[in-house]
Coordinates of C-alpha atoms and ligand atoms in Angstrom, one line a residue:
Chain A
M24 CA -6.4 158.9 -52.1
T25 CA -3.5 161.4 -50.7
I26 CA -0.3 160.2 -51.0
A27 CA 1.9 161.0 -47.9
I28 CA 5.4 159.9 -49.0
E29 CA 6.3 158.8 -52.3
V30 CA 9.9 157.6 -52.6
D31 CA 10.7 157.9 -56.3
N32 CA 13.5 155.9 -57.5
V33 CA 16.1 156.7 -54.5
S34 CA 19.6 155.6 -54.6
K35 CA 22.3 156.3 -52.1
Q36 CA 25.8 155.2 -52.5
F37 CA 28.7 154.8 -49.8
A38 CA 32.0 155.0 -51.5
G39 CA 31.7 151.5 -52.9
L40 CA 28.3 150.2 -51.3
R41 CA 24.9 151.1 -52.8
A42 CA 23.2 150.9 -49.6
V43 CA 19.9 151.6 -50.9
D44 CA 19.4 151.2 -54.9
S45 CA 16.6 152.6 -56.9
V46 CA 13.8 152.4 -54.1
S47 CA 10.5 153.6 -55.1
L48 CA 7.5 153.2 -52.6
S49 CA 4.4 155.2 -52.1
I50 CA 2.8 155.5 -49.2
P51 CA -1.0 156.6 -49.0
Q52 CA -2.1 159.1 -45.8
G53 CA -2.9 157.1 -42.8
E54 CA -1.4 153.8 -44.1
R55 CA 0.8 151.8 -41.4
R56 CA 4.0 150.5 -43.6
V57 CA 6.4 147.9 -42.1
L58 CA 9.8 147.9 -43.8
L59 CA 11.6 144.6 -43.3
G60 CA 14.8 143.2 -44.6
P61 CA 18.0 141.3 -43.0
N62 CA 20.6 143.5 -41.1
G63 CA 22.5 145.7 -43.9
A64 CA 19.6 146.0 -46.2
G65 CA 19.8 149.7 -46.4
K66 CA 16.3 150.4 -44.1
T67 CA 18.1 153.0 -42.1
T68 CA 19.7 154.3 -45.0
L69 CA 16.2 154.8 -46.7
F70 CA 15.0 156.4 -43.3
H71 CA 17.9 158.4 -43.5
C72 CA 16.8 159.9 -47.1
I73 CA 13.4 160.6 -46.2
S74 CA 13.9 162.3 -43.3
G75 CA 16.7 164.6 -44.9
T76 CA 19.5 163.2 -42.5
H77 CA 21.3 162.0 -45.8
Q78 CA 21.2 163.8 -49.1
P79 CA 20.1 160.7 -51.6
T80 CA 22.6 160.2 -54.7
S81 CA 19.7 160.1 -56.9
G82 CA 16.0 160.1 -56.7
R83 CA 13.1 162.3 -55.2
I84 CA 11.3 162.4 -52.0
V85 CA 7.8 163.8 -52.2
M86 CA 5.8 164.5 -49.2
F87 CA 2.0 165.3 -49.5
G88 CA 2.7 166.2 -53.1
K89 CA 5.5 168.6 -52.5
D90 CA 8.8 167.6 -53.6
I91 CA 11.2 167.8 -50.7
S92 CA 14.5 166.5 -52.0
N93 CA 16.1 169.7 -51.5
V94 CA 14.4 170.5 -48.5
S95 CA 16.3 170.5 -45.2
E96 CA 16.0 167.9 -42.4
N97 CA 14.6 170.5 -39.7
A98 CA 12.5 171.8 -42.3
R99 CA 11.2 168.4 -43.0
T100 CA 10.2 168.3 -39.5
A101 CA 8.3 171.5 -39.7
L102 CA 6.4 170.0 -42.9
G103 CA 5.1 167.3 -40.4
M104 CA 8.1 164.8 -40.2
G105 CA 8.5 162.7 -37.3
R106 CA 11.3 160.2 -36.5
T107 CA 13.0 157.9 -34.2
F108 CA 16.5 156.6 -34.4
Q109 CA 17.7 152.9 -34.2
I110 CA 20.0 154.1 -31.7
S111 CA 18.5 156.5 -29.2
N112 CA 19.4 160.1 -30.1
V113 CA 18.5 162.0 -27.2
C114 CA 19.9 164.8 -25.4
T115 CA 21.5 163.1 -22.6
D116 CA 23.0 166.0 -20.7
L117 CA 19.2 167.2 -20.5
T118 CA 16.7 166.1 -18.1
V119 CA 13.3 164.4 -19.7
M120 CA 11.2 167.4 -19.8
E121 CA 13.9 169.5 -21.3
N122 CA 14.1 167.0 -24.0
L123 CA 10.4 167.1 -24.7
L124 CA 10.2 170.8 -24.4
L125 CA 12.8 171.2 -27.2
G126 CA 10.7 168.7 -29.2
M127 CA 7.5 170.6 -28.9
L128 CA 9.3 174.0 -29.5
G129 CA 11.2 172.9 -32.4
T130 CA 8.6 173.6 -34.9
T131 CA 7.6 176.8 -33.6
S132 CA 8.8 180.2 -33.7
Q133 CA 8.9 180.2 -29.9
K134 CA 12.1 178.3 -30.0
W135 CA 13.6 181.7 -30.5
S136 CA 12.2 183.2 -27.3
M137 CA 15.1 184.7 -25.3
F138 CA 13.5 187.0 -22.9
R139 CA 11.6 184.5 -20.5
P140 CA 12.3 181.3 -19.2
V141 CA 10.9 178.2 -20.7
T142 CA 9.5 177.1 -17.4
S143 CA 7.1 179.8 -17.3
D144 CA 4.9 178.7 -20.0
K145 CA 2.5 176.6 -17.7
E146 CA 0.5 175.3 -20.4
L147 CA 3.7 174.0 -22.8
I148 CA 4.7 172.1 -19.6
G149 CA 1.2 170.7 -18.8
K150 CA 1.5 169.3 -22.3
A151 CA 5.0 167.8 -22.0
V152 CA 3.8 166.2 -18.5
A153 CA 0.6 164.5 -20.7
S154 CA 2.6 163.7 -23.4
L155 CA 5.3 162.0 -21.3
E156 CA 2.4 159.9 -19.5
R157 CA 1.3 158.9 -22.8
V158 CA 4.6 156.7 -23.3
G159 CA 4.6 155.7 -19.8
L160 CA 7.1 158.1 -18.5
Q161 CA 5.2 159.8 -15.9
G162 CA 7.4 160.7 -12.6
R163 CA 10.6 161.0 -14.5
E164 CA 10.0 164.6 -15.8
N165 CA 13.4 166.0 -13.6
E166 CA 15.4 163.2 -14.2
E167 CA 18.3 163.6 -16.3
V168 CA 18.4 161.6 -19.3
K169 CA 21.8 160.1 -18.7
Y170 CA 20.2 158.2 -15.9
L171 CA 17.3 156.8 -17.7
S172 CA 17.4 152.9 -18.3
Y173 CA 17.7 151.7 -22.1
G174 CA 14.0 151.0 -22.3
E175 CA 13.1 154.4 -20.6
R176 CA 15.2 155.9 -23.3
R177 CA 13.2 154.3 -26.0
Q178 CA 10.0 155.5 -24.6
L179 CA 11.8 159.1 -24.8
E180 CA 12.6 158.4 -28.4
L181 CA 9.2 157.8 -29.1
A182 CA 7.7 160.9 -27.1
L183 CA 10.4 163.1 -29.4
A184 CA 9.1 161.9 -32.3
L185 CA 5.3 162.9 -31.4
S186 CA 6.1 166.0 -29.9
S187 CA 5.8 168.0 -33.1
N188 CA 2.7 166.4 -33.8
P189 CA 4.0 164.8 -37.0
R190 CA 1.6 163.8 -40.0
V191 CA 4.4 161.1 -41.2
L192 CA 6.2 159.1 -38.2
L193 CA 9.0 157.1 -39.2
L194 CA 10.2 154.8 -36.6
D195 CA 13.4 152.5 -36.8
E196 CA 13.3 149.7 -34.7
P197 CA 11.6 151.4 -31.8
C198 CA 11.5 147.7 -29.8
A199 CA 14.7 146.4 -30.6
G200 CA 16.7 145.6 -27.4
L201 CA 13.4 145.9 -25.2
S202 CA 12.4 142.9 -22.9
P203 CA 9.1 141.2 -24.0
S204 CA 7.0 142.9 -21.7
E205 CA 8.4 146.3 -22.8
R206 CA 7.9 145.2 -26.3
T207 CA 4.1 144.4 -25.9
H208 CA 3.5 147.7 -24.0
F209 CA 5.5 149.5 -26.8
S210 CA 3.4 147.9 -29.9
K211 CA 0.5 148.6 -27.9
L212 CA 1.4 152.2 -27.6
V213 CA 2.3 152.2 -31.4
S214 CA -0.9 150.6 -32.5
G215 CA -3.0 153.2 -30.4
L216 CA -1.6 155.9 -32.2
S217 CA -4.1 158.2 -34.6
R218 CA -4.9 156.6 -37.6
E219 CA -4.6 160.2 -39.1
I220 CA -0.8 159.5 -38.8
T221 CA 1.1 158.0 -41.4
L222 CA 3.4 155.3 -40.1
L223 CA 6.5 153.9 -41.7
M224 CA 8.3 151.5 -39.1
I225 CA 11.6 149.1 -39.4
E226 CA 10.5 146.4 -37.4
H227 CA 12.8 143.1 -36.8
D228 CA 9.8 141.4 -34.6
I229 CA 7.9 139.5 -37.7
D230 CA 4.9 139.1 -35.2
V231 CA 4.9 143.0 -34.1
A232 CA 5.4 143.7 -37.6
L233 CA 2.6 141.6 -39.4
A234 CA 0.2 142.5 -36.3
L235 CA 0.8 146.4 -36.9
A236 CA 1.5 146.7 -40.7
D237 CA -1.5 147.4 -43.4
K238 CA 1.2 146.8 -46.0
V239 CA 4.7 145.3 -45.8
T240 CA 7.5 146.5 -47.8
V241 CA 11.1 144.1 -48.0
L242 CA 14.4 145.6 -48.9
H243 CA 17.4 143.1 -49.8
R244 CA 20.8 144.4 -50.4
G245 CA 19.5 147.9 -51.1
R246 CA 16.9 146.6 -53.6
L247 CA 13.0 146.6 -53.0
I248 CA 12.0 142.8 -53.4
F249 CA 8.6 142.9 -52.3
D250 CA 6.0 145.3 -51.8
G251 CA 2.3 144.2 -50.7
L252 CA 0.1 142.8 -48.1
P253 CA 1.3 141.0 -44.6
D254 CA -0.5 137.7 -45.5
E255 CA 1.3 137.3 -48.9
V256 CA 4.7 138.5 -47.3
Q257 CA 5.5 135.0 -45.9
K258 CA 4.1 133.2 -49.1
N259 CA 6.5 135.2 -51.1
A260 CA 9.1 133.0 -52.7
D261 CA 12.1 135.8 -53.0
V262 CA 11.1 137.0 -49.2
K263 CA 11.0 133.3 -48.0
E264 CA 14.8 133.1 -49.4
V265 CA 16.3 136.0 -48.2
Y266 CA 14.6 137.1 -45.0
F267 CA 12.8 134.2 -43.5
G268 CA 15.4 131.7 -44.9
R269 CA 17.6 133.0 -42.5
L270 CA 15.8 132.9 -39.6
Chain B
M8 CA 15.5 178.3 -4.2
S9 CA 15.5 180.2 -0.8
Y10 CA 18.9 179.3 -0.2
R11 CA 19.7 181.0 -3.8
V12 CA 18.0 183.9 -2.8
I13 CA 19.9 184.4 0.5
G14 CA 23.3 183.7 -1.1
I15 CA 22.5 186.1 -3.7
V16 CA 21.8 188.8 -1.0
V17 CA 24.6 187.9 0.8
L18 CA 27.0 188.0 -1.7
A19 CA 25.5 191.4 -2.8
A20 CA 26.0 192.8 0.6
I21 CA 29.6 191.3 0.6
L22 CA 30.6 193.0 -2.7
A23 CA 28.7 196.2 -1.9
A24 CA 30.7 196.5 1.2
V25 CA 34.3 195.5 0.0
P26 CA 35.3 199.4 -0.9
S27 CA 34.8 200.4 2.9
I28 CA 36.4 197.3 4.4
A29 CA 39.6 196.5 1.9
S30 CA 42.2 198.9 0.5
E31 CA 42.1 200.6 -3.0
Y32 CA 44.3 197.8 -4.1
W33 CA 41.9 195.0 -3.5
V34 CA 39.1 197.2 -5.0
A35 CA 41.0 197.5 -8.1
L36 CA 41.5 193.9 -8.2
L37 CA 37.9 192.9 -7.6
T38 CA 37.3 195.3 -10.6
Q39 CA 39.5 193.5 -12.8
V40 CA 38.3 190.2 -11.5
L41 CA 34.4 191.2 -12.5
I42 CA 35.6 192.6 -15.8
F43 CA 37.4 189.5 -16.9
G44 CA 35.0 187.1 -15.3
L45 CA 32.5 188.9 -17.7
L46 CA 34.4 188.4 -20.7
A47 CA 35.2 184.6 -19.3
L48 CA 31.2 184.5 -19.1
S49 CA 30.8 185.8 -22.4
A50 CA 32.9 182.7 -24.0
D51 CA 31.4 180.4 -22.0
L52 CA 28.1 181.1 -23.4
L53 CA 29.4 179.1 -26.5
L54 CA 31.7 176.7 -24.3
G55 CA 29.4 176.0 -21.4
H56 CA 26.2 176.2 -23.2
A57 CA 26.4 175.5 -26.8
G58 CA 29.6 173.6 -26.7
L59 CA 32.0 175.7 -28.9
F60 CA 35.4 176.2 -27.6
S61 CA 36.3 179.9 -28.9
L62 CA 39.7 181.4 -29.1
C63 CA 39.0 184.8 -30.4
H64 CA 36.8 186.4 -27.7
A65 CA 40.1 189.0 -26.8
A66 CA 39.1 190.2 -30.5
F67 CA 35.7 191.7 -29.4
F68 CA 37.0 192.9 -26.0
A69 CA 39.9 194.8 -28.0
V70 CA 37.8 196.4 -30.8
S71 CA 35.4 197.4 -28.2
A72 CA 37.8 198.9 -26.1
Y73 CA 39.9 200.4 -29.1
T74 CA 36.7 202.2 -30.3
V75 CA 35.6 203.7 -27.2
A76 CA 39.5 204.6 -26.6
I77 CA 39.8 206.2 -30.3
L78 CA 36.6 207.8 -30.3
Q79 CA 37.1 209.5 -27.0
T80 CA 40.7 210.7 -27.2
R81 CA 41.0 211.8 -30.6
Y82 CA 37.4 212.9 -31.6
G83 CA 36.2 213.9 -28.4
V84 CA 32.9 211.9 -28.3
T85 CA 31.4 211.9 -24.7
T86 CA 31.0 208.6 -23.0
I87 CA 27.7 206.9 -23.7
P88 CA 27.9 207.6 -27.2
A89 CA 31.3 206.0 -27.2
A90 CA 30.3 203.1 -25.5
V91 CA 27.2 202.5 -27.5
A92 CA 29.7 202.7 -30.6
G93 CA 32.2 200.3 -28.8
L94 CA 29.4 197.5 -28.2
V95 CA 28.4 198.0 -31.7
A96 CA 31.8 197.6 -33.4
G97 CA 32.5 194.3 -31.4
T98 CA 29.1 193.0 -31.8
L99 CA 29.4 193.6 -35.7
L100 CA 32.7 191.8 -35.5
A101 CA 31.0 189.0 -33.7
A102 CA 28.5 188.8 -36.4
V103 CA 31.5 188.4 -38.9
F104 CA 33.6 185.7 -36.9
A105 CA 30.3 183.9 -36.1
S106 CA 30.7 182.6 -39.8
A107 CA 33.0 180.0 -37.8
V108 CA 30.2 178.1 -36.9
R109 CA 30.2 176.3 -39.9
T110 CA 32.9 174.3 -38.2
R111 CA 32.9 172.0 -35.2
G112 CA 35.6 170.9 -33.0
V113 CA 39.4 171.5 -33.6
Y114 CA 38.4 173.3 -36.6
F115 CA 36.4 175.8 -35.0
I116 CA 39.1 176.2 -32.4
L117 CA 41.4 176.8 -35.2
I118 CA 39.2 179.5 -37.3
T119 CA 38.3 181.5 -34.0
L120 CA 42.2 181.4 -33.2
A121 CA 43.2 182.7 -36.6
F122 CA 40.5 185.2 -36.3
G123 CA 42.1 186.4 -33.0
Y124 CA 45.2 187.0 -34.7
I125 CA 43.7 188.8 -37.7
V126 CA 42.5 191.5 -35.3
W127 CA 45.6 191.6 -33.0
G128 CA 48.0 191.9 -35.9
V129 CA 46.2 195.0 -37.1
A130 CA 46.1 196.3 -33.6
H131 CA 49.9 195.7 -33.6
R132 CA 50.9 196.7 -37.1
W133 CA 48.5 199.2 -38.1
A134 CA 49.9 201.8 -35.7
S135 CA 48.7 205.3 -37.6
F136 CA 45.5 204.2 -36.4
T137 CA 45.6 202.0 -33.4
G138 CA 49.1 203.4 -31.9
G139 CA 50.8 200.3 -32.6
D140 CA 52.6 198.7 -29.6
N141 CA 52.2 202.1 -27.6
G142 CA 48.2 202.0 -28.0
V143 CA 45.9 204.5 -27.1
T144 CA 46.2 206.2 -23.9
N145 CA 44.7 209.1 -21.8
V146 CA 41.4 207.6 -22.0
P147 CA 39.1 210.1 -19.7
P148 CA 37.1 208.8 -17.0
P149 CA 33.5 207.9 -17.9
S150 CA 31.0 210.7 -17.3
L151 CA 27.6 210.0 -17.3
G152 CA 25.4 212.6 -17.9
G153 CA 27.5 215.3 -16.1
L154 CA 28.7 212.5 -13.7
Q155 CA 32.3 211.8 -13.6
I156 CA 32.9 208.5 -12.1
V157 CA 36.7 209.3 -11.0
T158 CA 37.7 207.2 -7.8
K159 CA 38.5 203.5 -8.4
A160 CA 35.6 202.8 -5.6
H161 CA 32.7 204.7 -7.5
Y162 CA 33.9 203.0 -10.7
Y163 CA 33.7 199.5 -9.0
Y164 CA 30.2 200.1 -8.2
F165 CA 29.4 201.3 -11.6
V166 CA 30.8 198.0 -12.9
L167 CA 29.0 196.0 -10.2
V168 CA 25.6 197.5 -11.2
V169 CA 26.1 197.0 -15.0
L170 CA 27.2 193.5 -14.4
A171 CA 24.1 192.8 -11.9
I172 CA 21.7 193.9 -15.1
C173 CA 23.8 191.7 -17.5
L174 CA 23.8 188.6 -15.4
L175 CA 20.1 188.8 -15.2
G176 CA 19.7 189.0 -18.6
Y177 CA 22.2 186.2 -19.0
R178 CA 20.1 184.3 -16.7
I179 CA 17.0 184.8 -18.5
L180 CA 18.7 184.2 -21.8
T181 CA 20.0 180.7 -20.8
T182 CA 16.8 179.6 -19.2
S183 CA 14.9 180.5 -22.3
P184 CA 13.8 178.2 -24.9
F185 CA 16.7 179.7 -26.9
G186 CA 19.2 179.0 -24.3
L187 CA 17.6 175.5 -23.7
A188 CA 18.3 174.8 -27.4
L189 CA 21.7 175.9 -27.1
R190 CA 22.3 172.9 -24.7
G191 CA 20.2 170.4 -26.7
I192 CA 23.0 171.4 -29.7
K193 CA 25.7 171.0 -27.3
S194 CA 24.1 167.5 -26.6
S195 CA 23.1 166.0 -29.5
E196 CA 23.1 168.3 -32.8
S197 CA 21.6 165.5 -35.0
R198 CA 18.6 165.1 -32.8
M199 CA 18.0 168.8 -32.6
R200 CA 18.1 169.2 -36.6
S201 CA 15.6 166.1 -36.6
L202 CA 13.3 167.9 -33.7
G203 CA 13.2 171.1 -36.3
Y204 CA 16.1 173.5 -35.4
R205 CA 18.3 174.8 -37.6
V206 CA 21.3 174.3 -35.5
G207 CA 23.4 176.8 -37.5
A208 CA 21.2 179.7 -37.1
H209 CA 20.9 179.2 -33.4
L210 CA 24.7 179.0 -33.1
Y211 CA 25.5 182.1 -35.5
V212 CA 23.0 184.1 -32.8
A213 CA 24.4 183.0 -29.9
F214 CA 28.1 183.6 -31.2
I215 CA 26.9 187.2 -31.7
I216 CA 25.1 187.7 -28.5
S217 CA 28.4 186.2 -26.8
G218 CA 30.4 188.8 -28.9
F219 CA 27.9 191.2 -27.6
Y220 CA 29.1 190.4 -23.6
A221 CA 32.6 190.3 -24.8
S222 CA 32.4 193.8 -26.1
L223 CA 30.6 194.9 -23.1
A224 CA 33.6 193.9 -21.0
G225 CA 35.6 195.6 -23.2
V226 CA 33.8 198.7 -22.8
L227 CA 34.3 198.3 -19.0
Y228 CA 37.9 197.4 -18.9
I229 CA 39.1 200.4 -21.0
Y230 CA 36.9 202.6 -18.6
Y231 CA 39.0 200.6 -16.0
N232 CA 42.5 200.8 -17.5
R233 CA 42.2 204.3 -19.3
F234 CA 44.7 203.0 -22.0
V235 CA 44.6 199.9 -24.2
N236 CA 47.3 198.3 -26.2
P237 CA 47.8 195.3 -28.3
V238 CA 48.2 192.8 -25.3
A239 CA 44.2 193.4 -25.1
A240 CA 43.5 191.6 -28.4
G241 CA 46.2 188.8 -27.8
F242 CA 46.0 185.3 -27.7
P243 CA 46.5 185.1 -23.8
I244 CA 43.6 186.8 -23.3
S245 CA 41.2 184.9 -25.1
V246 CA 42.8 181.7 -23.5
E247 CA 42.7 182.8 -20.3
A248 CA 38.9 183.9 -20.9
I249 CA 38.5 180.2 -21.8
L250 CA 40.6 178.7 -18.8
M251 CA 38.5 180.9 -16.2
A252 CA 35.3 179.6 -17.1
I253 CA 36.9 175.9 -17.0
I254 CA 38.3 176.3 -13.5
G255 CA 35.4 178.0 -12.0
G256 CA 32.9 175.7 -14.0
T257 CA 31.3 176.0 -17.4
G258 CA 27.8 176.5 -17.9
T259 CA 27.2 178.3 -14.8
I260 CA 26.9 182.2 -14.1
L261 CA 29.2 182.1 -10.9
G262 CA 32.0 179.9 -12.5
P263 CA 33.5 182.3 -14.8
F264 CA 33.8 184.7 -12.1
I265 CA 35.5 182.3 -9.4
G266 CA 38.2 181.1 -12.2
S267 CA 38.7 185.1 -13.1
G268 CA 39.1 185.4 -9.2
I269 CA 41.7 182.5 -8.9
I270 CA 43.7 183.2 -11.9
L271 CA 43.8 187.0 -11.4
V272 CA 44.8 186.8 -7.8
L273 CA 47.3 184.4 -8.8
R274 CA 48.8 186.3 -11.2
N275 CA 49.0 189.4 -9.0
W276 CA 50.3 187.3 -6.1
V277 CA 52.6 184.8 -7.5
S278 CA 54.0 186.9 -10.1
G279 CA 55.4 188.9 -7.2
F280 CA 57.8 186.6 -6.2
F281 CA 57.7 183.8 -8.6
H282 CA 58.5 184.3 -12.5
Y283 CA 56.9 181.4 -13.6
Y284 CA 53.5 182.5 -13.2
T285 CA 51.9 181.1 -16.2
A286 CA 53.5 177.6 -15.4
V287 CA 51.5 177.7 -12.4
L288 CA 48.4 178.5 -14.3
G289 CA 49.3 175.5 -16.4
L290 CA 49.2 173.4 -13.2
I291 CA 46.1 174.6 -12.1
F292 CA 44.4 173.9 -15.1
I293 CA 45.9 170.5 -15.4
A294 CA 44.5 169.7 -12.2
T295 CA 41.3 171.0 -12.5
V296 CA 41.2 168.7 -15.7
L297 CA 42.1 165.9 -14.0
W298 CA 40.4 166.2 -10.5
A299 CA 37.4 168.6 -11.1
P300 CA 36.4 168.6 -14.6
N301 CA 33.5 170.4 -13.7
G302 CA 35.4 173.3 -12.1
V303 CA 34.8 174.7 -8.8
M304 CA 31.4 174.9 -9.4
G305 CA 31.5 171.2 -10.0
L306 CA 33.2 170.5 -6.8
I307 CA 30.7 172.7 -4.9
R308 CA 27.7 171.1 -6.4
S309 CA 29.3 167.5 -5.5
W310 CA 30.0 168.3 -2.3
R311 CA 26.5 169.7 -1.3
S312 CA 24.9 166.5 -3.2
G313 CA 27.2 164.3 -1.1
N314 CA 25.9 166.3 2.2
R315 CA 22.6 165.5 1.4
G316 CA 23.2 162.0 0.2
E317 CA 24.9 161.4 3.8
G318 CA 21.9 163.3 5.6
A319 CA 19.2 161.2 3.9
Ligands
LIG404 N1 27.5 156.5 -43.2 C1 27.6 155.1 -43.9 N2 28.7 155.1 -44.4 C2 29.2 154.0 -45.4 N3 28.5 152.9 -45.2 C3 27.1 153.0 -44.6 C4 26.9 154.0 -43.8 N4 25.5 154.0 -43.2 C5 25.2 152.6 -43.5 N5 26.5 151.9 -44.3 C6 26.3 150.5 -45.2 O1 24.9 150.7 -45.8 C7 24.3 149.5 -45.6 C8 23.0 149.5 -44.9 O2 23.0 149.7 -43.6 P1 21.8 150.4 -43.1 O3 21.1 151.1 -43.7 O4 22.3 150.8 -41.9 O5 21.0 148.7 -43.0 P2 19.8 148.3 -42.1 O6 19.5 149.4 -41.2 O7 18.8 147.7 -42.8 O8 20.4 147.2 -40.9 C9 25.3 148.7 -44.7 O9 26.1 147.8 -45.4 C10 25.9 149.7 -43.7 O10 27.6 149.3 -43.1
LIG405 MG1 18.9 149.7 -39.3

């Protein structure tokens, strides 16, 4: 079985705080892994280490057998990694369409093209319209992102993460802050993604998480305290104490 | 869309008619407005599109002007090779100064400011080469394959044609994938990185292109002015270029030229009877920041969309 992502003994130290502490996990290709843990557990920090946003203090990140620890964030995207941000990070001064075009161009050499307008590529525009439809943003192409609702920004965030056709997709609390109906829509969207895509998702909503996950990993104070099947997670004593005990 | 085409045609017709309806004074002033507008536009490629506030654009402008002036007066090089050498010299300098894109925000401003001072210092102090405070004088009028451009009106037309070509190129550049990427970087650098962009490389290339446009303004300037001294490399020119872009409206093509028109007309008019011209400039800048943060173009845009809103 091919391992899509291997996190090998990764730690991240912020001044006096060890936000991620010697975490190792390995995600086979095509698996859907949900990362659980209370606030401040280090989930987002671990994501940043995998995506290359942060350089881990120690440890290695391996993607499809290639050590990418020293590969820059943008080059990891070119290798097939896509991600969303916990706090929507989209280009708010641009239109929805422009955001998506940037995403689609980002992993191609066309992003350097200077001699013709981006809108002259009808095929590209067509693809962009289709992917906006896929996340439910049809008809909003020419809206400036700053006028989008919170939920729409989350949809765009997902569309951007998918725009480079990633093999590995990292979703950081994609449903956080959404209304129940938006949430249902969103989890349907995620579960409808191709099974080729290896998915690592941080999710607070236990029901959403357990419905979607092939396997679950639980972090607490930067440490990995559980790694196993969704059925087992609720029975696990450690997890009950630190996670469900708080609910 | 058709409004835009009509606008461009009308504007072109007016600009073409100026030498036959206005005095030589106005033709010369308008030429100057166009040249400094181009310099402002070059700085605005970084400010309005990529979000970088550069204070060294006078350096490329001056190095290119000095290169042309020295080659023509001292070595007898003809116009076209001298102009090409000027463009190359200014652009190469931009390729060196582009290392400033490793920094952001106030550090970028300070580094470009320091770069600008280096060039001014060289122009000022290395008198044996640059002519010191006197600069380089007696630059001959440009001659293109036997055709000499002597009169102010002819040079004005020449500048117009060069500008038309440049602006078309600029327009395509800023609407291209590369130009879109610059605006993406201005909006969210971290998102662009995670979308696969090597942000530093994009900014580096943008800086060089911007330096090329500033150098082109320098070439047009030297043949307009026929002499160059360290003032051309000075900090006030870099600041004015940025102010022109902000007052006219950043991120637009017309804005820097409108800003250039406002500032240069004011300078020629106000400084005739009022000694504190720069104070007036300062007040205009403050007013812009307070009441029209998107400059004149921003005012026009909001006025137009306001009208449309009422009509609907
Ligand atoms: N850039 C940073 N600098 C310093 N501390 C940070 C930084 N980012 C996160 N932290 C700290 O690291 C811990 C883990 O944060 P985070 O990974 O965001 O947790 P989670 O996503 O699980 O809620 C928190 O205590 C947070 O305050
Ligand atoms: Mg988090």
